[in-house]
């Protein structure tokens, strides 16, 4: 499991948010986040804020799954479950937590 080396600054977060807003599909938005995760770790709260850009429960689940190993406050990660509403996505998230 990768560990956080560099935490995202507020500027890193703002840049990622802008680049996600500029994308037309959730796949592209999650892809932008994955690129940022290669070099930075984000807080659970930042990921929650980014997830509000995604309109489907599945899109949010995919963002959370991509972010899992790039969270600076892992003890709060499970709270993201509250951002999902589709039963299947909630179950997939619970499975992710138990890995």
mmCIF file of N, CA, C and O in Angstrom:
data_model
loop_
_atom_site.group_PDB
_atom_site.id
_atom_site.type_symbol
_atom_site.label_atom_id
_atom_site.label_comp_id
_atom_site.label_asym_id
_atom_site.label_seq_id
_atom_site.Cartn_x
_atom_site.Cartn_y
_atom_site.Cartn_z
ATOM 1 N N UNK A 1 0.850 -1.195 0.000
ATOM 2 C CA UNK A 1 0.000 0.000 0.000
ATOM 3 C C UNK A 1 0.886 1.245 0.000
ATOM 4 O O UNK A 1 1.831 1.329 0.770
ATOM 5 N N UNK A 2 0.561 2.158 -0.866
ATOM 6 C CA UNK A 2 1.332 3.396 -0.938
ATOM 7 C C UNK A 2 1.060 4.231 0.303
ATOM 8 O O UNK A 2 -0.022 4.191 0.857
ATOM 9 N N UNK A 3 2.056 4.957 0.698
ATOM 10 C CA UNK A 3 1.846 5.864 1.826
ATOM 11 C C UNK A 3 2.017 7.294 1.338
ATOM 12 O O UNK A 3 2.685 7.539 0.335
ATOM 13 N N UNK A 4 1.434 8.213 2.069
ATOM 14 C CA UNK A 4 1.491 9.617 1.685
ATOM 15 C C UNK A 4 2.889 10.159 1.908
ATOM 16 O O UNK A 4 3.437 10.016 2.985
ATOM 17 N N UNK A 5 3.426 10.781 0.899
ATOM 18 C CA UNK A 5 4.710 11.445 1.033
ATOM 19 C C UNK A 5 4.493 12.956 1.095
ATOM 20 O O UNK A 5 5.083 13.632 1.905
ATOM 21 N N UNK A 6 3.636 13.462 0.215
ATOM 22 C CA UNK A 6 3.407 14.906 0.152
ATOM 23 C C UNK A 6 1.911 15.165 0.265
ATOM 24 O O UNK A 6 1.123 14.637 -0.524
ATOM 25 N N UNK A 7 1.517 15.960 1.239
ATOM 26 C CA UNK A 7 0.108 16.324 1.365
ATOM 27 C C UNK A 7 -0.213 17.474 0.416
ATOM 28 O O UNK A 7 0.608 18.372 0.222
ATOM 29 N N UNK A 8 -1.389 17.417 -0.157
ATOM 30 C CA UNK A 8 -1.824 18.459 -1.087
ATOM 31 C C UNK A 8 -1.983 19.786 -0.350
ATOM 32 O O UNK A 8 -2.535 19.833 0.747
ATOM 33 N N UNK A 9 -1.488 20.825 -0.969
ATOM 34 C CA UNK A 9 -1.701 22.176 -0.429
ATOM 35 C C UNK A 9 -3.090 22.648 -0.861
ATOM 36 O O UNK A 9 -3.741 22.014 -1.703
ATOM 37 N N UNK A 10 -3.526 23.773 -0.331
ATOM 38 C CA UNK A 10 -4.819 24.307 -0.781
ATOM 39 C C UNK A 10 -4.748 24.660 -2.272
ATOM 40 O O UNK A 10 -5.735 24.513 -2.994
ATOM 41 N N UNK A 11 -3.580 25.049 -2.738
ATOM 42 C CA UNK A 11 -3.407 25.322 -4.174
ATOM 43 C C UNK A 11 -3.523 24.059 -5.011
ATOM 44 O O UNK A 11 -4.151 24.066 -6.076
ATOM 45 N N UNK A 12 -2.915 22.962 -4.542
ATOM 46 C CA UNK A 12 -3.031 21.675 -5.248
ATOM 47 C C UNK A 12 -4.492 21.266 -5.339
ATOM 48 O O UNK A 12 -4.969 20.814 -6.383
ATOM 49 N N UNK A 13 -5.195 21.423 -4.218
ATOM 50 C CA UNK A 13 -6.606 21.054 -4.171
ATOM 51 C C UNK A 13 -7.416 21.913 -5.149
ATOM 52 O O UNK A 13 -8.225 21.397 -5.924
ATOM 53 N N UNK A 14 -7.180 23.214 -5.134
ATOM 54 C CA UNK A 14 -7.914 24.129 -6.026
ATOM 55 C C UNK A 14 -7.647 23.792 -7.491
ATOM 56 O O UNK A 14 -8.565 23.796 -8.315
ATOM 57 N N UNK A 15 -6.383 23.475 -7.811
ATOM 58 C CA UNK A 15 -6.042 23.105 -9.190
ATOM 59 C C UNK A 15 -6.769 21.836 -9.611
ATOM 60 O O UNK A 15 -7.303 21.760 -10.720
ATOM 61 N N UNK A 16 -6.769 20.836 -8.727
ATOM 62 C CA UNK A 16 -7.444 19.584 -9.063
ATOM 63 C C UNK A 16 -8.939 19.834 -9.253
ATOM 64 O O UNK A 16 -9.544 19.347 -10.210
ATOM 65 N N UNK A 17 -9.528 20.605 -8.361
ATOM 66 C CA UNK A 17 -10.958 20.886 -8.461
ATOM 67 C C UNK A 17 -11.266 21.572 -9.799
ATOM 68 O O UNK A 17 -12.211 21.207 -10.492
ATOM 69 N N UNK A 18 -10.458 22.567 -10.169
ATOM 70 C CA UNK A 18 -10.669 23.267 -11.447
ATOM 71 C C UNK A 18 -10.535 22.311 -12.622
ATOM 72 O O UNK A 18 -11.321 22.373 -13.564
ATOM 73 N N UNK A 19 -9.529 21.447 -12.582
ATOM 74 C CA UNK A 19 -9.342 20.548 -13.727
ATOM 75 C C UNK A 19 -10.476 19.521 -13.807
ATOM 76 O O UNK A 19 -10.893 19.141 -14.899
ATOM 77 N N UNK A 20 -11.004 19.116 -12.658
ATOM 78 C CA UNK A 20 -12.154 18.192 -12.676
ATOM 79 C C UNK A 20 -13.400 18.892 -13.224
ATOM 80 O O UNK A 20 -14.128 18.319 -14.034
ATOM 81 N N UNK A 21 -13.626 20.138 -12.812
ATOM 82 C CA UNK A 21 -14.785 20.898 -13.293
ATOM 83 C C UNK A 21 -14.725 21.052 -14.818
ATOM 84 O O UNK A 21 -15.757 21.054 -15.489
ATOM 85 N N UNK A 22 -13.509 21.139 -15.356
ATOM 86 C CA UNK A 22 -13.330 21.323 -16.794
ATOM 87 C C UNK A 22 -13.604 20.089 -17.627
ATOM 88 O O UNK A 22 -13.612 20.172 -18.866
ATOM 89 N N UNK A 23 -13.816 18.965 -17.007
ATOM 90 C CA UNK A 23 -14.060 17.715 -17.740
ATOM 91 C C UNK A 23 -15.551 17.508 -17.966
ATOM 92 O O UNK A 23 -16.377 17.955 -17.169
ATOM 93 N N UNK A 24 -15.882 16.804 -19.036
ATOM 94 C CA UNK A 24 -17.302 16.658 -19.375
ATOM 95 C C UNK A 24 -17.906 15.338 -18.891
ATOM 96 O O UNK A 24 -19.121 15.206 -18.843
ATOM 97 N N UNK A 25 -17.066 14.366 -18.534
ATOM 98 C CA UNK A 25 -17.621 13.094 -18.061
ATOM 99 C C UNK A 25 -17.033 12.745 -16.691
ATOM 100 O O UNK A 25 -15.943 13.201 -16.337
ATOM 101 N N UNK A 26 -17.769 11.937 -15.950
ATOM 102 C CA UNK A 26 -17.269 11.499 -14.645
ATOM 103 C C UNK A 26 -15.999 10.672 -14.806
ATOM 104 O O UNK A 26 -15.099 10.753 -13.978
ATOM 105 N N UNK A 27 -15.917 9.873 -15.873
ATOM 106 C CA UNK A 27 -14.694 9.092 -16.106
ATOM 107 C C UNK A 27 -13.485 10.012 -16.205
ATOM 108 O O UNK A 27 -12.435 9.741 -15.618
ATOM 109 N N UNK A 28 -13.632 11.091 -16.968
ATOM 110 C CA UNK A 28 -12.520 12.036 -17.134
ATOM 111 C C UNK A 28 -12.210 12.748 -15.823
ATOM 112 O O UNK A 28 -11.052 13.022 -15.517
ATOM 113 N N UNK A 29 -13.251 13.049 -15.046
ATOM 114 C CA UNK A 29 -13.043 13.712 -13.754
ATOM 115 C C UNK A 29 -12.276 12.810 -12.798
ATOM 116 O O UNK A 29 -11.314 13.242 -12.148
ATOM 117 N N UNK A 30 -12.675 11.536 -12.732
ATOM 118 C CA UNK A 30 -11.967 10.580 -11.868
ATOM 119 C C UNK A 30 -10.537 10.401 -12.378
ATOM 120 O O UNK A 30 -9.594 10.302 -11.595
ATOM 121 N N UNK A 31 -10.364 10.407 -13.686
ATOM 122 C CA UNK A 31 -9.023 10.302 -14.277
ATOM 123 C C UNK A 31 -8.120 11.448 -13.857
ATOM 124 O O UNK A 31 -6.935 11.249 -13.561
ATOM 125 N N UNK A 32 -8.656 12.660 -13.828
ATOM 126 C CA UNK A 32 -7.888 13.823 -13.363
ATOM 127 C C UNK A 32 -7.461 13.628 -11.908
ATOM 128 O O UNK A 32 -6.332 13.928 -11.537
ATOM 129 N N UNK A 33 -8.386 13.146 -11.096
ATOM 130 C CA UNK A 33 -8.075 12.913 -9.683
ATOM 131 C C UNK A 33 -6.971 11.863 -9.558
ATOM 132 O O UNK A 33 -6.032 12.043 -8.781
ATOM 133 N N UNK A 34 -7.067 10.797 -10.343
ATOM 134 C CA UNK A 34 -6.049 9.745 -10.276
ATOM 135 C C UNK A 34 -4.670 10.285 -10.610
ATOM 136 O O UNK A 34 -3.681 9.900 -9.991
ATOM 137 N N UNK A 35 -4.601 11.196 -11.586
ATOM 138 C CA UNK A 35 -3.306 11.811 -11.924
ATOM 139 C C UNK A 35 -2.756 12.573 -10.717
ATOM 140 O O UNK A 35 -1.573 12.479 -10.402
ATOM 141 N N UNK A 36 -3.622 13.336 -10.054
ATOM 142 C CA UNK A 36 -3.184 14.125 -8.896
ATOM 143 C C UNK A 36 -2.756 13.214 -7.746
ATOM 144 O O UNK A 36 -1.812 13.525 -7.019
ATOM 145 N N UNK A 37 -3.437 12.075 -7.585
ATOM 146 C CA UNK A 37 -3.126 11.153 -6.492
ATOM 147 C C UNK A 37 -1.738 10.541 -6.638
ATOM 148 O O UNK A 37 -1.163 10.087 -5.655
ATOM 149 N N UNK A 38 -1.185 10.539 -7.852
ATOM 150 C CA UNK A 38 0.147 9.967 -8.046
ATOM 151 C C UNK A 38 1.211 10.743 -7.282
ATOM 152 O O UNK A 38 2.220 10.184 -6.880
ATOM 153 N N UNK A 39 0.959 12.042 -7.069
ATOM 154 C CA UNK A 39 1.995 12.860 -6.435
ATOM 155 C C UNK A 39 1.569 13.496 -5.114
ATOM 156 O O UNK A 39 2.403 14.053 -4.415
ATOM 157 N N UNK A 40 0.294 13.435 -4.773
ATOM 158 C CA UNK A 40 -0.190 14.113 -3.577
ATOM 159 C C UNK A 40 -1.200 13.269 -2.813
ATOM 160 O O UNK A 40 -1.908 12.465 -3.392
ATOM 161 N N UNK A 41 -1.264 13.530 -1.510
ATOM 162 C CA UNK A 41 -2.303 12.932 -0.677
ATOM 163 C C UNK A 41 -3.267 14.026 -0.257
ATOM 164 O O UNK A 41 -2.875 15.171 -0.038
ATOM 165 N N UNK A 42 -4.518 13.651 -0.148
ATOM 166 C CA UNK A 42 -5.582 14.600 0.150
ATOM 167 C C UNK A 42 -6.283 14.195 1.437
ATOM 168 O O UNK A 42 -6.246 13.033 1.843
ATOM 169 N N UNK A 43 -6.928 15.166 2.079
ATOM 170 C CA UNK A 43 -7.699 14.839 3.276
ATOM 171 C C UNK A 43 -9.048 14.260 2.867
ATOM 172 O O UNK A 43 -9.522 14.468 1.738
ATOM 173 N N UNK A 44 -9.657 13.563 3.799
ATOM 174 C CA UNK A 44 -10.998 13.022 3.555
ATOM 175 C C UNK A 44 -11.958 14.156 3.194
ATOM 176 O O UNK A 44 -12.775 14.021 2.277
ATOM 177 N N UNK A 45 -11.848 15.271 3.890
ATOM 178 C CA UNK A 45 -12.735 16.412 3.619
ATOM 179 C C UNK A 45 -12.551 16.941 2.203
ATOM 180 O O UNK A 45 -13.526 17.287 1.522
ATOM 181 N N UNK A 46 -11.300 16.990 1.725
ATOM 182 C CA UNK A 46 -11.051 17.436 0.347
ATOM 183 C C UNK A 46 -11.679 16.467 -0.651
ATOM 184 O O UNK A 46 -12.284 16.893 -1.639
ATOM 185 N N UNK A 47 -11.542 15.167 -0.388
ATOM 186 C CA UNK A 47 -12.126 14.165 -1.286
ATOM 187 C C UNK A 47 -13.656 14.280 -1.274
ATOM 188 O O UNK A 47 -14.305 14.183 -2.316
ATOM 189 N N UNK A 48 -14.205 14.514 -0.098
ATOM 190 C CA UNK A 48 -15.662 14.693 0.007
ATOM 191 C C UNK A 48 -16.102 15.885 -0.849
ATOM 192 O O UNK A 48 -17.089 15.814 -1.576
ATOM 193 N N UNK A 49 -15.372 16.985 -0.763
ATOM 194 C CA UNK A 49 -15.697 18.175 -1.557
ATOM 195 C C UNK A 49 -15.610 17.864 -3.049
ATOM 196 O O UNK A 49 -16.493 18.244 -3.824
ATOM 197 N N UNK A 50 -14.561 17.160 -3.460
ATOM 198 C CA UNK A 50 -14.424 16.790 -4.870
ATOM 199 C C UNK A 50 -15.564 15.873 -5.304
ATOM 200 O O UNK A 50 -16.048 15.961 -6.435
ATOM 201 N N UNK A 51 -15.998 15.000 -4.412
ATOM 202 C CA UNK A 51 -17.053 14.044 -4.784
ATOM 203 C C UNK A 51 -18.361 14.759 -5.095
ATOM 204 O O UNK A 51 -19.183 14.246 -5.851
ATOM 205 N N UNK A 52 -18.544 15.962 -4.541
ATOM 206 C CA UNK A 52 -19.786 16.699 -4.820
ATOM 207 C C UNK A 52 -19.871 17.140 -6.283
ATOM 208 O O UNK A 52 -20.940 17.494 -6.765
ATOM 209 N N UNK A 53 -18.751 17.098 -6.990
ATOM 210 C CA UNK A 53 -18.749 17.409 -8.422
ATOM 211 C C UNK A 53 -19.322 16.253 -9.236
ATOM 212 O O UNK A 53 -19.693 16.432 -10.400
ATOM 213 N N UNK A 54 -19.355 15.073 -8.645
ATOM 214 C CA UNK A 54 -19.821 13.873 -9.346
ATOM 215 C C UNK A 54 -21.292 13.648 -9.018
ATOM 216 O O UNK A 54 -21.680 13.648 -7.852
ATOM 217 N N UNK A 55 -22.085 13.452 -10.048
ATOM 218 C CA UNK A 55 -23.534 13.419 -9.860
ATOM 219 C C UNK A 55 -24.089 12.024 -9.616
ATOM 220 O O UNK A 55 -25.254 11.885 -9.258
ATOM 221 N N UNK A 56 -23.264 10.991 -9.819
ATOM 222 C CA UNK A 56 -23.772 9.636 -9.585
ATOM 223 C C UNK A 56 -23.065 9.008 -8.388
ATOM 224 O O UNK A 56 -21.906 9.327 -8.089
ATOM 225 N N UNK A 57 -23.767 8.121 -7.738
ATOM 226 C CA UNK A 57 -23.188 7.376 -6.622
ATOM 227 C C UNK A 57 -21.996 6.564 -7.126
ATOM 228 O O UNK A 57 -20.956 6.483 -6.479
ATOM 229 N N UNK A 58 -22.125 5.984 -8.318
ATOM 230 C CA UNK A 58 -21.040 5.182 -8.880
ATOM 231 C C UNK A 58 -19.796 6.024 -9.139
ATOM 232 O O UNK A 58 -18.672 5.587 -8.866
ATOM 233 N N UNK A 59 -19.984 7.225 -9.650
ATOM 234 C CA UNK A 59 -18.842 8.111 -9.885
ATOM 235 C C UNK A 59 -18.124 8.431 -8.590
ATOM 236 O O UNK A 59 -16.897 8.435 -8.517
ATOM 237 N N UNK A 60 -18.907 8.684 -7.549
ATOM 238 C CA UNK A 60 -18.315 8.969 -6.238
ATOM 239 C C UNK A 60 -17.576 7.750 -5.701
ATOM 240 O O UNK A 60 -16.468 7.876 -5.182
ATOM 241 N N UNK A 61 -18.176 6.577 -5.832
ATOM 242 C CA UNK A 61 -17.494 5.361 -5.380
ATOM 243 C C UNK A 61 -16.145 5.220 -6.080
ATOM 244 O O UNK A 61 -15.129 4.928 -5.453
ATOM 245 N N UNK A 62 -16.127 5.436 -7.387
ATOM 246 C CA UNK A 62 -14.878 5.281 -8.149
ATOM 247 C C UNK A 62 -13.828 6.294 -7.690
ATOM 248 O O UNK A 62 -12.639 5.963 -7.610
ATOM 249 N N UNK A 63 -14.261 7.515 -7.380
ATOM 250 C CA UNK A 63 -13.328 8.514 -6.843
ATOM 251 C C UNK A 63 -12.767 8.037 -5.503
ATOM 252 O O UNK A 63 -11.559 8.098 -5.266
ATOM 253 N N UNK A 64 -13.632 7.538 -4.630
ATOM 254 C CA UNK A 64 -13.182 7.089 -3.307
ATOM 255 C C UNK A 64 -12.226 5.907 -3.428
ATOM 256 O O UNK A 64 -11.221 5.841 -2.722
ATOM 257 N N UNK A 65 -12.541 4.981 -4.328
ATOM 258 C CA UNK A 65 -11.672 3.815 -4.518
ATOM 259 C C UNK A 65 -10.301 4.261 -5.012
ATOM 260 O O UNK A 65 -9.267 3.765 -4.547
ATOM 261 N N UNK A 66 -10.277 5.233 -5.916
ATOM 262 C CA UNK A 66 -9.005 5.749 -6.441
ATOM 263 C C UNK A 66 -8.225 6.482 -5.348
ATOM 264 O O UNK A 66 -6.994 6.431 -5.308
ATOM 265 N N UNK A 67 -8.955 7.148 -4.457
ATOM 266 C CA UNK A 67 -8.316 7.971 -3.425
ATOM 267 C C UNK A 67 -7.829 7.170 -2.229
ATOM 268 O O UNK A 67 -6.995 7.650 -1.461
ATOM 269 N N UNK A 68 -8.323 5.960 -2.065
ATOM 270 C CA UNK A 68 -8.133 5.221 -0.817
ATOM 271 C C UNK A 68 -6.703 5.221 -0.285
ATOM 272 O O UNK A 68 -6.482 5.434 0.898
ATOM 273 N N UNK A 69 -5.733 4.981 -1.129
ATOM 274 C CA UNK A 69 -4.345 4.910 -0.668
ATOM 275 C C UNK A 69 -3.635 6.261 -0.698
ATOM 276 O O UNK A 69 -2.422 6.334 -0.527
ATOM 277 N N UNK A 70 -4.407 7.315 -0.923
ATOM 278 C CA UNK A 70 -3.829 8.662 -1.039
ATOM 279 C C UNK A 70 -4.538 9.623 -0.089
ATOM 280 O O UNK A 70 -4.703 10.802 -0.395
ATOM 281 N N UNK A 71 -4.943 9.100 1.050
ATOM 282 C CA UNK A 71 -5.661 9.883 2.056
ATOM 283 C C UNK A 71 -4.708 10.154 3.216
ATOM 284 O O UNK A 71 -4.086 9.232 3.736
ATOM 285 N N UNK A 72 -4.604 11.420 3.601
ATOM 286 C CA UNK A 72 -3.671 11.762 4.678
ATOM 287 C C UNK A 72 -4.264 11.487 6.066
ATOM 288 O O UNK A 72 -3.531 11.329 7.031
ATOM 289 N N UNK A 73 -5.581 11.421 6.145
ATOM 290 C CA UNK A 73 -6.246 11.134 7.429
ATOM 291 C C UNK A 73 -7.114 9.876 7.290
ATOM 292 O O UNK A 73 -8.331 9.938 7.321
ATOM 293 N N UNK A 74 -6.415 8.746 7.141
ATOM 294 C CA UNK A 74 -7.103 7.477 6.855
ATOM 295 C C UNK A 74 -8.189 7.127 7.870
ATOM 296 O O UNK A 74 -9.157 6.457 7.541
ATOM 297 N N UNK A 75 -8.038 7.614 9.111
ATOM 298 C CA UNK A 75 -9.028 7.285 10.140
ATOM 299 C C UNK A 75 -10.400 7.884 9.819
ATOM 300 O O UNK A 75 -11.419 7.423 10.337
ATOM 301 N N UNK A 76 -10.459 8.875 8.937
ATOM 302 C CA UNK A 76 -11.732 9.504 8.578
ATOM 303 C C UNK A 76 -12.316 8.993 7.262
ATOM 304 O O UNK A 76 -13.446 9.330 6.918
ATOM 305 N N UNK A 77 -11.534 8.183 6.537
ATOM 306 C CA UNK A 77 -11.931 7.759 5.192
ATOM 307 C C UNK A 77 -13.305 7.099 5.171
ATOM 308 O O UNK A 77 -14.107 7.358 4.289
ATOM 309 N N UNK A 78 -13.605 6.275 6.177
ATOM 310 C CA UNK A 78 -14.878 5.540 6.152
ATOM 311 C C UNK A 78 -16.089 6.459 6.170
ATOM 312 O O UNK A 78 -17.168 6.084 5.746
ATOM 313 N N UNK A 79 -15.925 7.704 6.638
ATOM 314 C CA UNK A 79 -17.056 8.645 6.668
ATOM 315 C C UNK A 79 -17.562 8.976 5.263
ATOM 316 O O UNK A 79 -18.692 9.450 5.104
ATOM 317 N N UNK A 80 -16.751 8.726 4.255
ATOM 318 C CA UNK A 80 -17.176 9.003 2.874
ATOM 319 C C UNK A 80 -18.349 8.118 2.455
ATOM 320 O O UNK A 80 -19.053 8.438 1.502
ATOM 321 N N UNK A 81 -18.560 7.038 3.175
ATOM 322 C CA UNK A 81 -19.701 6.166 2.861
ATOM 323 C C UNK A 81 -21.004 6.969 2.856
ATOM 324 O O UNK A 81 -21.923 6.671 2.098
ATOM 325 N N UNK A 82 -21.078 8.007 3.693
ATOM 326 C CA UNK A 82 -22.289 8.834 3.776
ATOM 327 C C UNK A 82 -22.572 9.610 2.501
ATOM 328 O O UNK A 82 -23.677 10.134 2.330
ATOM 329 N N UNK A 83 -21.587 9.678 1.595
ATOM 330 C CA UNK A 83 -21.767 10.407 0.333
ATOM 331 C C UNK A 83 -22.341 9.520 -0.761
ATOM 332 O O UNK A 83 -22.616 9.988 -1.856
ATOM 333 N N UNK A 84 -22.509 8.241 -0.457
ATOM 334 C CA UNK A 84 -23.055 7.282 -1.433
ATOM 335 C C UNK A 84 -24.513 7.001 -1.096
ATOM 336 O O UNK A 84 -24.886 6.980 0.071
ATOM 337 N N UNK A 85 -25.319 6.767 -2.099
ATOM 338 C CA UNK A 85 -26.732 6.471 -1.843
ATOM 339 C C UNK A 85 -27.194 5.193 -2.525
ATOM 340 O O UNK A 85 -28.224 4.648 -2.165
ATOM 341 N N UNK A 86 -26.426 4.691 -3.474
ATOM 342 C CA UNK A 86 -26.813 3.449 -4.140
ATOM 343 C C UNK A 86 -26.324 2.268 -3.302
ATOM 344 O O UNK A 86 -25.151 2.216 -2.919
ATOM 345 N N UNK A 87 -27.227 1.349 -2.997
ATOM 346 C CA UNK A 87 -26.912 0.207 -2.128
ATOM 347 C C UNK A 87 -25.684 -0.562 -2.639
ATOM 348 O O UNK A 87 -24.802 -0.929 -1.860
ATOM 349 N N UNK A 88 -25.602 -0.799 -3.929
ATOM 350 C CA UNK A 88 -24.469 -1.549 -4.494
ATOM 351 C C UNK A 88 -23.144 -0.798 -4.262
ATOM 352 O O UNK A 88 -22.142 -1.404 -3.896
ATOM 353 N N UNK A 89 -23.172 0.510 -4.461
ATOM 354 C CA UNK A 89 -21.956 1.303 -4.242
ATOM 355 C C UNK A 89 -21.565 1.300 -2.764
ATOM 356 O O UNK A 89 -20.385 1.233 -2.428
ATOM 357 N N UNK A 90 -22.555 1.366 -1.881
ATOM 358 C CA UNK A 90 -22.278 1.322 -0.443
ATOM 359 C C UNK A 90 -21.638 -0.014 -0.074
ATOM 360 O O UNK A 90 -20.638 -0.060 0.657
ATOM 361 N N UNK A 91 -22.167 -1.093 -0.619
ATOM 362 C CA UNK A 91 -21.596 -2.414 -0.333
ATOM 363 C C UNK A 91 -20.181 -2.540 -0.891
ATOM 364 O O UNK A 91 -19.301 -3.118 -0.244
ATOM 365 N N UNK A 92 -19.952 -1.992 -2.085
ATOM 366 C CA UNK A 92 -18.599 -2.029 -2.665
ATOM 367 C C UNK A 92 -17.642 -1.209 -1.806
ATOM 368 O O UNK A 92 -16.487 -1.591 -1.616
ATOM 369 N N UNK A 93 -18.113 -0.082 -1.287
ATOM 370 C CA UNK A 93 -17.263 0.759 -0.435
ATOM 371 C C UNK A 93 -16.921 0.019 0.855
ATOM 372 O O UNK A 93 -15.774 0.042 1.303
ATOM 373 N N UNK A 94 -17.911 -0.643 1.443
ATOM 374 C CA UNK A 94 -17.653 -1.422 2.669
ATOM 375 C C UNK A 94 -16.614 -2.510 2.392
ATOM 376 O O UNK A 94 -15.735 -2.761 3.223
ATOM 377 N N UNK A 95 -16.703 -3.146 1.246
ATOM 378 C CA UNK A 95 -15.723 -4.178 0.873
ATOM 379 C C UNK A 95 -14.330 -3.563 0.731
ATOM 380 O O UNK A 95 -13.332 -4.155 1.151
ATOM 381 N N UNK A 96 -14.274 -2.376 0.169
ATOM 382 C CA UNK A 96 -13.012 -1.650 0.016
ATOM 383 C C UNK A 96 -12.384 -1.399 1.389
ATOM 384 O O UNK A 96 -11.177 -1.572 1.572
ATOM 385 N N UNK A 97 -13.219 -0.997 2.348
ATOM 386 C CA UNK A 97 -12.718 -0.715 3.702
ATOM 387 C C UNK A 97 -12.154 -1.942 4.394
ATOM 388 O O UNK A 97 -11.248 -1.837 5.204
ATOM 389 N N UNK A 98 -12.697 -3.094 4.066
ATOM 390 C CA UNK A 98 -12.283 -4.312 4.777
ATOM 391 C C UNK A 98 -11.059 -4.972 4.152
ATOM 392 O O UNK A 98 -10.576 -5.982 4.647
ATOM 393 N N UNK A 99 -10.549 -4.412 3.066
ATOM 394 C CA UNK A 99 -9.369 -5.001 2.395
ATOM 395 C C UNK A 99 -8.116 -4.801 3.241
ATOM 396 O O UNK A 99 -7.941 -3.813 3.883
#
